[in-house]
Coordinates of C-alpha atoms in Angstrom, one line a residue:
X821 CA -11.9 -22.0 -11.1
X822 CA -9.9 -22.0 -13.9
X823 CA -9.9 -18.7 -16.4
X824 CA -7.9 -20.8 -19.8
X825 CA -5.7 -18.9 -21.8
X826 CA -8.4 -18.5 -25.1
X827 CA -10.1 -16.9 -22.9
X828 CA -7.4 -14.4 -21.5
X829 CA -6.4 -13.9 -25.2
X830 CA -10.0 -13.1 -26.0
X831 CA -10.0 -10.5 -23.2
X832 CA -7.0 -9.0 -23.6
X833 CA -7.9 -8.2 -27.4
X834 CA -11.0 -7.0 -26.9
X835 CA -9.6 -4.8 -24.3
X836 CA -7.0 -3.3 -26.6
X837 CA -9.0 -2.8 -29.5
X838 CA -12.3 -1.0 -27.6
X839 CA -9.4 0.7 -25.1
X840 CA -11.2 -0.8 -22.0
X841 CA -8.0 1.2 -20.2
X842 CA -8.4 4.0 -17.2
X843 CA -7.9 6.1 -19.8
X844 CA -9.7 5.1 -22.4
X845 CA -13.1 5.0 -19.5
X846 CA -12.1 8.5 -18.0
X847 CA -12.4 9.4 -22.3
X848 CA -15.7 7.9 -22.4
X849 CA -17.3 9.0 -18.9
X850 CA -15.6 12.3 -18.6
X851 CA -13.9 13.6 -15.4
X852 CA -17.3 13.7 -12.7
X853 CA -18.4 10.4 -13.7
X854 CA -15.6 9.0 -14.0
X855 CA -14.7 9.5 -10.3
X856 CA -18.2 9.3 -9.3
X857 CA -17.2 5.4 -10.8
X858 CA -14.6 4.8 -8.5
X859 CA -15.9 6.7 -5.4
X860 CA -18.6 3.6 -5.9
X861 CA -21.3 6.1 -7.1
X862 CA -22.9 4.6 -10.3
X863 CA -25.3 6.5 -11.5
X864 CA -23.4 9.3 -13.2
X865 CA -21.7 6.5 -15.3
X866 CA -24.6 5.0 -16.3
X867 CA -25.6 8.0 -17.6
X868 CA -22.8 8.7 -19.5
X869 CA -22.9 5.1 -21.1
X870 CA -26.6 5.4 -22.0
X871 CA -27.1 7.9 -24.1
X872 CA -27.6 7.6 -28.0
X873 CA -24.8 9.4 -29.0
X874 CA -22.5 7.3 -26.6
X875 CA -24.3 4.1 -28.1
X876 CA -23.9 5.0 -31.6
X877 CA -19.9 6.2 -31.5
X878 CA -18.4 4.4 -28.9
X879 CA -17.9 0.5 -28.2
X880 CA -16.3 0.9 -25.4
X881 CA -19.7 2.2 -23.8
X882 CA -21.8 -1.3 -23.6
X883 CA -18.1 -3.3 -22.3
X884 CA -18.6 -0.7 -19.4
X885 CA -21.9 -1.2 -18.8
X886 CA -21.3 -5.0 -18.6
X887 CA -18.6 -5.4 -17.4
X888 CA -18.4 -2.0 -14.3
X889 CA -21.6 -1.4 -14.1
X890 CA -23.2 -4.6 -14.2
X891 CA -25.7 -4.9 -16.8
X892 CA -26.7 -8.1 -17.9
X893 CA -26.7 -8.8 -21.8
X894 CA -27.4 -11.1 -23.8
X895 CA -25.0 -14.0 -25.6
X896 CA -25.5 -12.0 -29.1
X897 CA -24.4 -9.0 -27.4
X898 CA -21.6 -10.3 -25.7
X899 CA -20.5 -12.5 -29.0
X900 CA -20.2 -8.8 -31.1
X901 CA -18.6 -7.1 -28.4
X902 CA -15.9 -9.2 -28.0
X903 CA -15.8 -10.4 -31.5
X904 CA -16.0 -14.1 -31.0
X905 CA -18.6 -17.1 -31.8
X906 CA -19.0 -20.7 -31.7
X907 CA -16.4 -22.3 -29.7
X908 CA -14.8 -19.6 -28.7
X909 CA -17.9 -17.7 -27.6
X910 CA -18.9 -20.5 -25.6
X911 CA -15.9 -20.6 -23.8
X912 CA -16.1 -17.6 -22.9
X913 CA -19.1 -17.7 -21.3
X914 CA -18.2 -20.9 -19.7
X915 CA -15.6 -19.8 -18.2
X916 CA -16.8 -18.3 -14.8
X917 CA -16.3 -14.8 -15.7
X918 CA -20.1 -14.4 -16.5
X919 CA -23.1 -16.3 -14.9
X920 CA -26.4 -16.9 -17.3
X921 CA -29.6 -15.5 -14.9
X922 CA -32.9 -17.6 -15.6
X923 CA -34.0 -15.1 -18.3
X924 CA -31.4 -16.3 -20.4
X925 CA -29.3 -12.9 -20.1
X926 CA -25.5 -13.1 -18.8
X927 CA -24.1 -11.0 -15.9
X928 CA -20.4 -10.5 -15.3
X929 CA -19.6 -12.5 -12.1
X930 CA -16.0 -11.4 -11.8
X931 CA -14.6 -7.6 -11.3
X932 CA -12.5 -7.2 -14.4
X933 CA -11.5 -4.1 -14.6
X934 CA -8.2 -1.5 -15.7
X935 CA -5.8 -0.6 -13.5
X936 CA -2.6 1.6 -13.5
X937 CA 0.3 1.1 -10.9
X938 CA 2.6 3.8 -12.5
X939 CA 3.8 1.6 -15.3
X940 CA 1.1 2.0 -17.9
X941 CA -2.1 0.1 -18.2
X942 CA -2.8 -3.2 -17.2
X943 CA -5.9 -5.2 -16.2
X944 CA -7.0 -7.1 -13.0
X945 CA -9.1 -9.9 -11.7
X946 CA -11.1 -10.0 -8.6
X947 CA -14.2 -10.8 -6.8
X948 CA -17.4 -8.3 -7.2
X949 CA -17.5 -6.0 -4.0
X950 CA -21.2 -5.0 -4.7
X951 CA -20.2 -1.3 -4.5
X952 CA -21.7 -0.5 -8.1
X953 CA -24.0 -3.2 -8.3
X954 CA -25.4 -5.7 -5.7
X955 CA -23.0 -8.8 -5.6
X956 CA -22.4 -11.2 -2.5
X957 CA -19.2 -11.6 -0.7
X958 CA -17.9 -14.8 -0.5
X959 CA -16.2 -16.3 2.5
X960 CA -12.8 -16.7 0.3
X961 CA -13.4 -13.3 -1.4
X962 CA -10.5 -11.9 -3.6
X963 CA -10.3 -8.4 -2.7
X964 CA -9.8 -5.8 -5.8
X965 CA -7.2 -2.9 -6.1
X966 CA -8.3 -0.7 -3.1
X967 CA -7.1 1.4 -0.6
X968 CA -5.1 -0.8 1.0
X969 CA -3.6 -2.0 -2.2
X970 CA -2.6 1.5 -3.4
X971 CA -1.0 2.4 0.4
X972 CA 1.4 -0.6 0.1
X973 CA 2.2 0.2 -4.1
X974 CA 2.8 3.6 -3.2
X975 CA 4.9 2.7 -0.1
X976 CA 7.0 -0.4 -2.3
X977 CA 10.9 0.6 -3.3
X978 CA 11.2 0.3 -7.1
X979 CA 15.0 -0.5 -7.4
X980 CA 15.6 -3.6 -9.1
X981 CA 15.9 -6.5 -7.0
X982 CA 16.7 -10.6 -8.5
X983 CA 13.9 -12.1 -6.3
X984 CA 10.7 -10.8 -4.9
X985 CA 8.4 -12.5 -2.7
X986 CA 4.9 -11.2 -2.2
X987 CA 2.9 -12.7 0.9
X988 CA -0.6 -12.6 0.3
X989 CA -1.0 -11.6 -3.3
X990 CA -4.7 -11.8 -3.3
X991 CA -5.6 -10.6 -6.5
X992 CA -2.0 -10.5 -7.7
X993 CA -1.8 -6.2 -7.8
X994 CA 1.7 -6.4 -6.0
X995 CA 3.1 -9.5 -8.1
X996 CA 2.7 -7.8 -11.2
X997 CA 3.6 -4.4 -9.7
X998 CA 6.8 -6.4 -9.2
X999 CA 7.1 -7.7 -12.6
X1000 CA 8.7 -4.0 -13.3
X1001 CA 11.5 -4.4 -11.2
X1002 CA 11.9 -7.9 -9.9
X1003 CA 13.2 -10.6 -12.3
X1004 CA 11.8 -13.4 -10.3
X1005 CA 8.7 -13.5 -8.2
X1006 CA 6.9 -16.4 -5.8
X1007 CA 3.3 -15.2 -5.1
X1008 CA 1.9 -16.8 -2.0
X1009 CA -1.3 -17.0 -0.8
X1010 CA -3.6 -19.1 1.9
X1011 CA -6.4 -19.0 -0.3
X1012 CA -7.1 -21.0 -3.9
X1013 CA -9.0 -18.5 -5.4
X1014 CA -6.4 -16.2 -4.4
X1015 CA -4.2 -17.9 -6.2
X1016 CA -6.2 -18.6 -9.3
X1017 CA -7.1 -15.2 -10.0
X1018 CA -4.0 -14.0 -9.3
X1019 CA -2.8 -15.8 -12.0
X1020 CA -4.9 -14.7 -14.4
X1021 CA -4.0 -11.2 -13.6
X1022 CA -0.4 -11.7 -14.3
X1023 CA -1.2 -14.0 -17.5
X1024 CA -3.9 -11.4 -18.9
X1025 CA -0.7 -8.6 -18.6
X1026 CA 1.7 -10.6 -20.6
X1027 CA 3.7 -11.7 -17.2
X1028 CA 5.1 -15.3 -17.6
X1029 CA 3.6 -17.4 -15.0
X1030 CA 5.8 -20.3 -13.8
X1031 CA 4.9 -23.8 -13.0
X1032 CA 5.5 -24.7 -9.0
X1033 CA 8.7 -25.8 -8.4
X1034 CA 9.8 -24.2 -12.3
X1035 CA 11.0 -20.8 -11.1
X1036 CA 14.5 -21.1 -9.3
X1037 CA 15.2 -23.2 -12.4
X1038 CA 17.2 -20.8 -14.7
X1039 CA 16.7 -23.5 -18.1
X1040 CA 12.7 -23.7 -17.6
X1041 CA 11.7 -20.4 -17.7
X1042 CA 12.0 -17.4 -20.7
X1043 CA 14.1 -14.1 -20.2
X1044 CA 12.3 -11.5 -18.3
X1045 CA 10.4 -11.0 -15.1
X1046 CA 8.2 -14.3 -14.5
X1047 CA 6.2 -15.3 -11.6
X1048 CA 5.8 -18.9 -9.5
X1049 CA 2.2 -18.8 -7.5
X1050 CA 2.6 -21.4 -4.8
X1051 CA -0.7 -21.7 -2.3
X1052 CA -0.1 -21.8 1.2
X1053 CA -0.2 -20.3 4.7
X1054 CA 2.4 -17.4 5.8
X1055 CA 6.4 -18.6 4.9
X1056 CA 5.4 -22.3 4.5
X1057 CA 5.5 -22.3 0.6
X1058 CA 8.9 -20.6 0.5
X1059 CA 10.7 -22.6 3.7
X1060 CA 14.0 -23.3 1.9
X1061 CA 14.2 -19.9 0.3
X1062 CA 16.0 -16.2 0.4
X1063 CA 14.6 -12.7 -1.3
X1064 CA 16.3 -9.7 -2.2
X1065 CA 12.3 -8.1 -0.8
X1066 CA 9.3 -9.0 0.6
X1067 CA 6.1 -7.2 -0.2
X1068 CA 3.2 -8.1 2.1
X1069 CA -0.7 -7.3 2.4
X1070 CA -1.3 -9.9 4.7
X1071 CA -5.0 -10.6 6.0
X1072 CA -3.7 -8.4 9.2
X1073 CA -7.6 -7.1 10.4
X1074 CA -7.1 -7.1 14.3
X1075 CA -9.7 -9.6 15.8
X1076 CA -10.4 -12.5 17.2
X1077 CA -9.1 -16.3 16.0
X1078 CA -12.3 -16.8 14.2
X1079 CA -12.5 -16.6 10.2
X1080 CA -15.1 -15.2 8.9
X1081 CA -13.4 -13.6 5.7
X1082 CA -10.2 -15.2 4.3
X1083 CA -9.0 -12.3 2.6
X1084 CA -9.0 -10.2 6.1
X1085 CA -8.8 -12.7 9.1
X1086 CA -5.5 -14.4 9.8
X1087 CA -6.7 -17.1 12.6
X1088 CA -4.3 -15.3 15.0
X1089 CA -5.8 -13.3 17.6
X1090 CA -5.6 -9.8 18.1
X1091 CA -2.7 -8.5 15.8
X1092 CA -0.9 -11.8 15.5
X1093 CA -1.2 -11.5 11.5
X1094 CA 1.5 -8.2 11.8
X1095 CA 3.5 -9.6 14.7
X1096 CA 4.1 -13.1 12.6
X1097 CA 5.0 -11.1 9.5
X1098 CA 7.5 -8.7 11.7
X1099 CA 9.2 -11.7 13.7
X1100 CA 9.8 -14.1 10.7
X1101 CA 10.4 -11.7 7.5
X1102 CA 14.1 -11.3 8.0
X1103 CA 14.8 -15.0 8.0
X1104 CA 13.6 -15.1 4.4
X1105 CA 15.8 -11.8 3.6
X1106 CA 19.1 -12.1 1.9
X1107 CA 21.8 -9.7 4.1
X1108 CA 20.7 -6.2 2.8
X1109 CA 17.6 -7.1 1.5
X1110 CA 14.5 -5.3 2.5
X1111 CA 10.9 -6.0 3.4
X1112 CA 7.6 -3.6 2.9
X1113 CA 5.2 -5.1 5.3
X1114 CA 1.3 -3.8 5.5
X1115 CA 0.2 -3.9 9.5
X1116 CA -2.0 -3.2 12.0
X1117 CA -1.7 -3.2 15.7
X1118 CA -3.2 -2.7 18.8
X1119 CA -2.9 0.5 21.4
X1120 CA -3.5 -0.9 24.8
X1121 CA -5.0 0.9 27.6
X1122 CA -2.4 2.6 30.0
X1123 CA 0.1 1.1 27.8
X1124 CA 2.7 3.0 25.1
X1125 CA 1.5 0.9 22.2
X1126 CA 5.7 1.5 20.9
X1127 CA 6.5 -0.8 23.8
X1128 CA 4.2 -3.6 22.2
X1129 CA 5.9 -3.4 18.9
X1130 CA 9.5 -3.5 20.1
X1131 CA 8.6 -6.4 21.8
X1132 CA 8.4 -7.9 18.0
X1133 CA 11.3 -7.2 16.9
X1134 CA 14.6 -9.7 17.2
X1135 CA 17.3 -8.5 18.9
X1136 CA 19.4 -8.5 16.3
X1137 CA 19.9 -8.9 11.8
X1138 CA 17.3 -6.3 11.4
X1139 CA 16.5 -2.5 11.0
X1140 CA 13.2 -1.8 11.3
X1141 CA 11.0 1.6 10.5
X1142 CA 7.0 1.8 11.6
X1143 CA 5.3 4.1 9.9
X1144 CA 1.7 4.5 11.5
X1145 CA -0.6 6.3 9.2
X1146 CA -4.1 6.3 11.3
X1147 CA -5.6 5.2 14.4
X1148 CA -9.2 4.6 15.6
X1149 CA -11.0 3.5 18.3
X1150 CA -12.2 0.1 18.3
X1151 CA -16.3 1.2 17.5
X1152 CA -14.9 2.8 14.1
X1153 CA -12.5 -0.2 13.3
X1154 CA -15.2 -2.6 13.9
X1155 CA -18.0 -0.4 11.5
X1156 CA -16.0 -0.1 9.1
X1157 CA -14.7 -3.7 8.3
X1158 CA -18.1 -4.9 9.0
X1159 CA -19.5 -2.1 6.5
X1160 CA -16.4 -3.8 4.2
X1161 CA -18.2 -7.6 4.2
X1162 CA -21.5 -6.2 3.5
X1163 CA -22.8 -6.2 7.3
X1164 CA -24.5 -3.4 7.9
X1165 CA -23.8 -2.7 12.0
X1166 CA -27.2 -1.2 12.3
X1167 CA -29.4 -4.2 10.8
X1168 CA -30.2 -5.8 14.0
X1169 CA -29.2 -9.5 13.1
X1170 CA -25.8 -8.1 12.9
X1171 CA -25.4 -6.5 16.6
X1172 CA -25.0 -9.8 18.6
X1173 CA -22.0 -9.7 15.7
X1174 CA -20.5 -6.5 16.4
X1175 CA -20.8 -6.8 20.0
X1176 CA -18.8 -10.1 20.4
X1177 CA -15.9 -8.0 18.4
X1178 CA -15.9 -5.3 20.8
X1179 CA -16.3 -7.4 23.5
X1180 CA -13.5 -9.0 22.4
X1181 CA -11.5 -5.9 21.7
X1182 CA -12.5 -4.7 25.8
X1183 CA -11.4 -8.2 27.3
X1184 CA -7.8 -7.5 25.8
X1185 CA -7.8 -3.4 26.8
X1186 CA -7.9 -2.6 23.2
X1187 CA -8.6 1.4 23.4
X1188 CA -7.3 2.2 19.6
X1189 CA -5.7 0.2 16.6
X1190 CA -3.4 1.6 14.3
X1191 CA -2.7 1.0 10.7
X1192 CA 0.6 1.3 8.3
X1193 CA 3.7 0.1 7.3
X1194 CA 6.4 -1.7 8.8
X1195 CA 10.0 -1.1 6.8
X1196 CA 12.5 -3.7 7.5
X1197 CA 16.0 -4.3 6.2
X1198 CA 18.1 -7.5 7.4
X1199 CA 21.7 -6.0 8.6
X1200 CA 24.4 -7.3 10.5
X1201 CA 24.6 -6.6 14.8
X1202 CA 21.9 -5.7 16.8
X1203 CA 18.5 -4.8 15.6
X1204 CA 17.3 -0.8 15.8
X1205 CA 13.8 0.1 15.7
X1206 CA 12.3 3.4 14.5
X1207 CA 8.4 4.3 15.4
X1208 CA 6.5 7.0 14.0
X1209 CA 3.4 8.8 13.1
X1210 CA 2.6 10.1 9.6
X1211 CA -1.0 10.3 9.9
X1212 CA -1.2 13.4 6.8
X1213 CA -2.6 11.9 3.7
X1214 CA 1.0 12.0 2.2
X1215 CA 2.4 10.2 4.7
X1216 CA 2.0 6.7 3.0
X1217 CA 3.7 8.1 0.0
X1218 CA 7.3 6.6 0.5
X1219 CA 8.1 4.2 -1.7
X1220 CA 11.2 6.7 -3.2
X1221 CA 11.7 7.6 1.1
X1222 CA 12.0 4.3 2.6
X1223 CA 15.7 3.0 0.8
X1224 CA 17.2 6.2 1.4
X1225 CA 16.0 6.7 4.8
X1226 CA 18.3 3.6 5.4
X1227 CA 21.3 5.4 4.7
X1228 CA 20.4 8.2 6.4
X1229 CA 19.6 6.4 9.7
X1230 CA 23.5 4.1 9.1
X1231 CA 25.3 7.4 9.1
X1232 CA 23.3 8.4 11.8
X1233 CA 24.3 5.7 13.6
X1234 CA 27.9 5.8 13.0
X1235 CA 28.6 9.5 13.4
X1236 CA 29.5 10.9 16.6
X1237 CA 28.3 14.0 17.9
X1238 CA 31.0 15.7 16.6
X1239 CA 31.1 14.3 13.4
X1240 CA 27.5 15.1 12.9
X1241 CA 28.6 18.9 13.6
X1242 CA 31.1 18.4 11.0
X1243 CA 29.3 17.7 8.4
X1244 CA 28.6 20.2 5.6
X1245 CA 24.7 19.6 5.3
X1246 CA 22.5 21.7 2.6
X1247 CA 18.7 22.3 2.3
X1248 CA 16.8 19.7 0.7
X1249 CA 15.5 21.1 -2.6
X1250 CA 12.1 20.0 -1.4
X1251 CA 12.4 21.8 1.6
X1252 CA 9.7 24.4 2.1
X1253 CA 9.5 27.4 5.1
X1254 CA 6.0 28.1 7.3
X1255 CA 6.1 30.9 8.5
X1256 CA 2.7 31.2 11.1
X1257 CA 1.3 35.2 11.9
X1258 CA -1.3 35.9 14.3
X1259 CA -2.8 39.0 15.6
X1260 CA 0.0 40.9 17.5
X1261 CA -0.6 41.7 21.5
X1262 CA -1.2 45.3 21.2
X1263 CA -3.4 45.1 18.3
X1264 CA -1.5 46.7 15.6
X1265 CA -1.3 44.3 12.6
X1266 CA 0.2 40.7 13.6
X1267 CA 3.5 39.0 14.3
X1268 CA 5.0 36.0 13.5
X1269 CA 4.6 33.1 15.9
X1270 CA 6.0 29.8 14.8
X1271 CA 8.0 28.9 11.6
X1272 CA 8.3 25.5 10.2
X1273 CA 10.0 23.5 7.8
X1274 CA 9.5 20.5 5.7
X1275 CA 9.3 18.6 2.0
X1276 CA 7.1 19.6 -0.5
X1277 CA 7.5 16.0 -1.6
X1278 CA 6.8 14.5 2.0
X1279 CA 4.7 17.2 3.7
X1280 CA 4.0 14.9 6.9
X1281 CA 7.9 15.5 8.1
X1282 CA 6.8 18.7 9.1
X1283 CA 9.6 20.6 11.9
X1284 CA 9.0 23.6 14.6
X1285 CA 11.6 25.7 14.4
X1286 CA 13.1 29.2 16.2
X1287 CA 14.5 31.8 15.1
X1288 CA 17.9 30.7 15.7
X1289 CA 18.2 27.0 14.1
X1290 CA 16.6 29.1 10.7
X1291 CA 18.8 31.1 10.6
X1292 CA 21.4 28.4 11.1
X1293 CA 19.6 26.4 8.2
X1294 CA 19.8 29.1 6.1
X1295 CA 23.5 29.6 6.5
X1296 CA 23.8 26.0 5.7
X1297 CA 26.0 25.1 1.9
X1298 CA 28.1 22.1 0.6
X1299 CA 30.5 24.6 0.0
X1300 CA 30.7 26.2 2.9
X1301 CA 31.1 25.9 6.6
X1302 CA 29.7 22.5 8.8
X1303 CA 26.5 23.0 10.5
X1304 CA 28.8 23.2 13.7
X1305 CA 30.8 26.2 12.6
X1306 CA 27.9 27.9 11.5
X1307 CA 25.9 27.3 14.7
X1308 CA 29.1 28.4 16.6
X1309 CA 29.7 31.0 14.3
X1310 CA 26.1 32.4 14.8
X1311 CA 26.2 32.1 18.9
X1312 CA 29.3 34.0 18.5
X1313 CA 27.8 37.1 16.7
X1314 CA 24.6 36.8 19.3
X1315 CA 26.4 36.6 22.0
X1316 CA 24.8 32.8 23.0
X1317 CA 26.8 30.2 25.1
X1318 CA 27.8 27.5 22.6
X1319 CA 27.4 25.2 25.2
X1320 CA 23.9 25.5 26.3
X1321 CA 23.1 25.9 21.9
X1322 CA 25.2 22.7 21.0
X1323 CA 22.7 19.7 22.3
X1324 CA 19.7 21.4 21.5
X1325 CA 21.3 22.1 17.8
X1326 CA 22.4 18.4 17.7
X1327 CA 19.0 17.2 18.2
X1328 CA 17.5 19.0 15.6
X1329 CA 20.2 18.4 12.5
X1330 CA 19.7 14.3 13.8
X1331 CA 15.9 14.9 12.9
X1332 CA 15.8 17.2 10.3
X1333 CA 19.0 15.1 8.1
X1334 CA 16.9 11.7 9.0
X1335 CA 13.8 13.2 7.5
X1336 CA 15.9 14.3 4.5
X1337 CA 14.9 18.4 5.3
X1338 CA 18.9 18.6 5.1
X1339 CA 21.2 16.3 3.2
X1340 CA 25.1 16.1 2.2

């Protein structure tokens, strides 16, 4: 399947000029149908699209109905909406984008719809998920923008970087997410269709899409960020290459060697898909480069599922940072990805399928899987490894975290424990107190219990404190003593032995400066 350029050109003008943008359809549906659209509810939408006013002043209303909503029109219809006829209007609805139904109307067959990344609109192509409309899925299905998606976009650094790769671009949302700060960009993917309509998401937003084998080659290409689509399992299309980053939303679903779905099943078993993307990223990372990897892995029975991940992680040329967001047991995991591919777990043809999963899952001691992001950074001298658990719905929020926390962890690494005292450390400006009251003992009023710190921006790094490290915190100031001399200073006036205060106050600076609470 091949989407020609006429026809993107056609698109994209049509587009413009009806403002088929997010918000250009929040405009026409207004705010509770509009997110009624995209919690997959669409009733309210059709609503707002149908009623004579919306029919008589707004254009944009029948593209929405065709194109979101699924309404089948016919080629008249579609010729004056998108302002095209003859040749061109046949192409267009040749072009595998629509599909003609035996009463002579056309239905869209593709999910074409807005999208914005945090760099203005921009439009993407995928397969029809028959959330507003019924639709099959298709063994190679392209998946859409979804929550996935948006977890690794919001979790991406944005400094500008030379080269990109991005490992399973599916529908090509992280490619041209990189076309804002990478100037050159190979999109892999396992799958054809993948890679197809991948390309025409990057074509249909202006991004240069490169020939194979065109891109390294500085004379073939035009200024400006331009992408190479190469098709292909895992590193093999990329063998002889380096990357300033990797960005990956590999098919990672933990399961069994069987595919079903190529946009969700790797072939490896288990969580082979994350483990093959953790062991082999830092040989395609220039030194300092960095790699934003989305994972999944498996909690074993009896087992501290931390020790399974190490195990993953080359002894040394990397830093690495595992952020795990959620984690389910394994009769959640498996309704929900089977609710994902349309299989309903309680329409009885469908149990013999669920239960060889599970069964699976119990053969291997699976009791829980987690889900997030693996950070990775290739460095000189042995490899460290960081593991922890944001599971707040911030926590996946770190795209502006993630480079930074890098330097945070280097000093961190370098400083002695003295040298950490010595350092003159001030609040974050993010940083935000807690202080917890409850009902006081002898029933007159309340008292305070716990306090707590942590960022406004990052809410997840989220710190129990006493009475005596906030009032350290608070005496904290560039300009003023280190966080040792003030901790001293304070023991001092209460009387405290420094040297029962000192490790317990070391510990805590260490977490609260790597979580960026304090910073120089």
């Amino acid at each position: 399947m091949t989407i020609s350029v006429p026809v993107l050109e056609t698109l994209r003008s049509a587009f413009l000029r009806l403002n088929y943008t997010i918000d250009g359809v929040h405009e026409l549906l207004g705010d509770d149908a509009f997110q009624a659209l995209f919690r997959h509810e669409p009733v309210p939408a059709w609503l707002a699209t149908t009623t004579p006013q919306e029919r008589e002043t707004s254009p944009l209303a029948p593209l929405v109905r065709l194109l979101l909503l699924g309404e089948p029109q016919s080629a008249e219809e579609i010729s004056a909406l998108f302002d095209v006829a003859g040749h061109d209007l046949a192409d267009l609805l040749d072009s595998e984008i629509f599909q003609m139904e035996d009463n002579g109307l056309y239905r869209v067959a593709l999910d074409v719809r807005p999208a914005n990344t945090g760099f203005g609109n921009q439009w993407v192509f995928s397969d029809l998920d028959g959330a507003l409309f019924p639709a099959a899925t298709r063994k190679d299905h392209v998946l859409g923008v979804g929550e996935a998606s948006l977890s690794l976009l919001r979790a991406t650094p944005l400094d500008t970087v030379d080269s990109l790769l991005d490992i399973g671009t599916g529908c090509g949302i992280q490619a041209l997410h990189g076309s804002h700060y990478a100037q050159r960009i190979i999109a892999t993917d396992l799958s054809p269709r993948c890679c197809e309509l991948a390309a025409a998401t990057l074509a249909i937003n202006g991004v240069y899409v490169a020939p194979e084998g065109g891109l390294l080659q500085e004379k073939t290409v035009p200024s400006g960020p331009r992408v190479e689509i190469r098709q292909g399992p895992w590193f093999d299309p990329v063998a002889d290459h380096e990357f300033d980053a990797i960005v990956a939303n590999p098919p990672f679903v933990v399961a069994s060697e069987k595919i079903t779905h190529s946009y969700r099943d790797s072939g490896l078993d288990l969580d082979g898909a994350t483990e093959l993307m953790v062991r082999q990223s830092p040989q395609y990372l220039k030194e300092g480069g960095h790699a934003t990897i989305l994972g999944a892995w498996v909690h074993e029975q009896g087992r501290d599922y931390r020790a399974r991940l190490a195990q993953w992680v080359p002894s040394k040329g990397v830093d690495v940072w595992i952020v795990e967001r959620d984690c389910v047991d394994p009769a959640l995991y498996v309704a929900t990805w089977m609710k994902d591919s349309g299989r309903d777990p309680a329409d009885p043809q469908w149990r013999d399928y669920a239960a060889q999963w599970l069964g699976h899952l119990a053969d291997h001691s699976v009791a829980g899987i987690g889900f997030g992001m693996v950070f990775m950074r290739k460095a000189t001298g042995p490899s460290t490894l960081l593991i922890e658990e944001l599971t707040a719905p911030e926590g996946d929020a770190l795209a502006a975290e993630s480079l930074s926390r890098w330097e945070r962890w280097d000093n961190l690494q370098q400083w002695s424990t003295d040298e950490l005292l010595s350092q003159r450390f001030a609040l974050s400006p993010q940083a935000v107190f807690v202080d917890t009251a409850t009902p006081s003992s002898n029933g007159l009023g309340t008292e305070n219990s716990s306090h707590s710190v942590y960022r406004s921006d990052i809410p997840s790094f989220r710190h129990t404190i006493d009475e005596p490290l906030r009032a350290v915190l608070n005496g904290l100031s560039r300009d003023g003593l280190s966080a040792g001399d003030v901790a001293e200073l304070l023991c001092t006036v209460q009387g405290w032995d420094w040297d029962i205060f000192r490790p317990a106050m070391c510990s805590a600076l260490h977490a609260l400066y790597l979580h960026g609470i304090i910073t120089l």
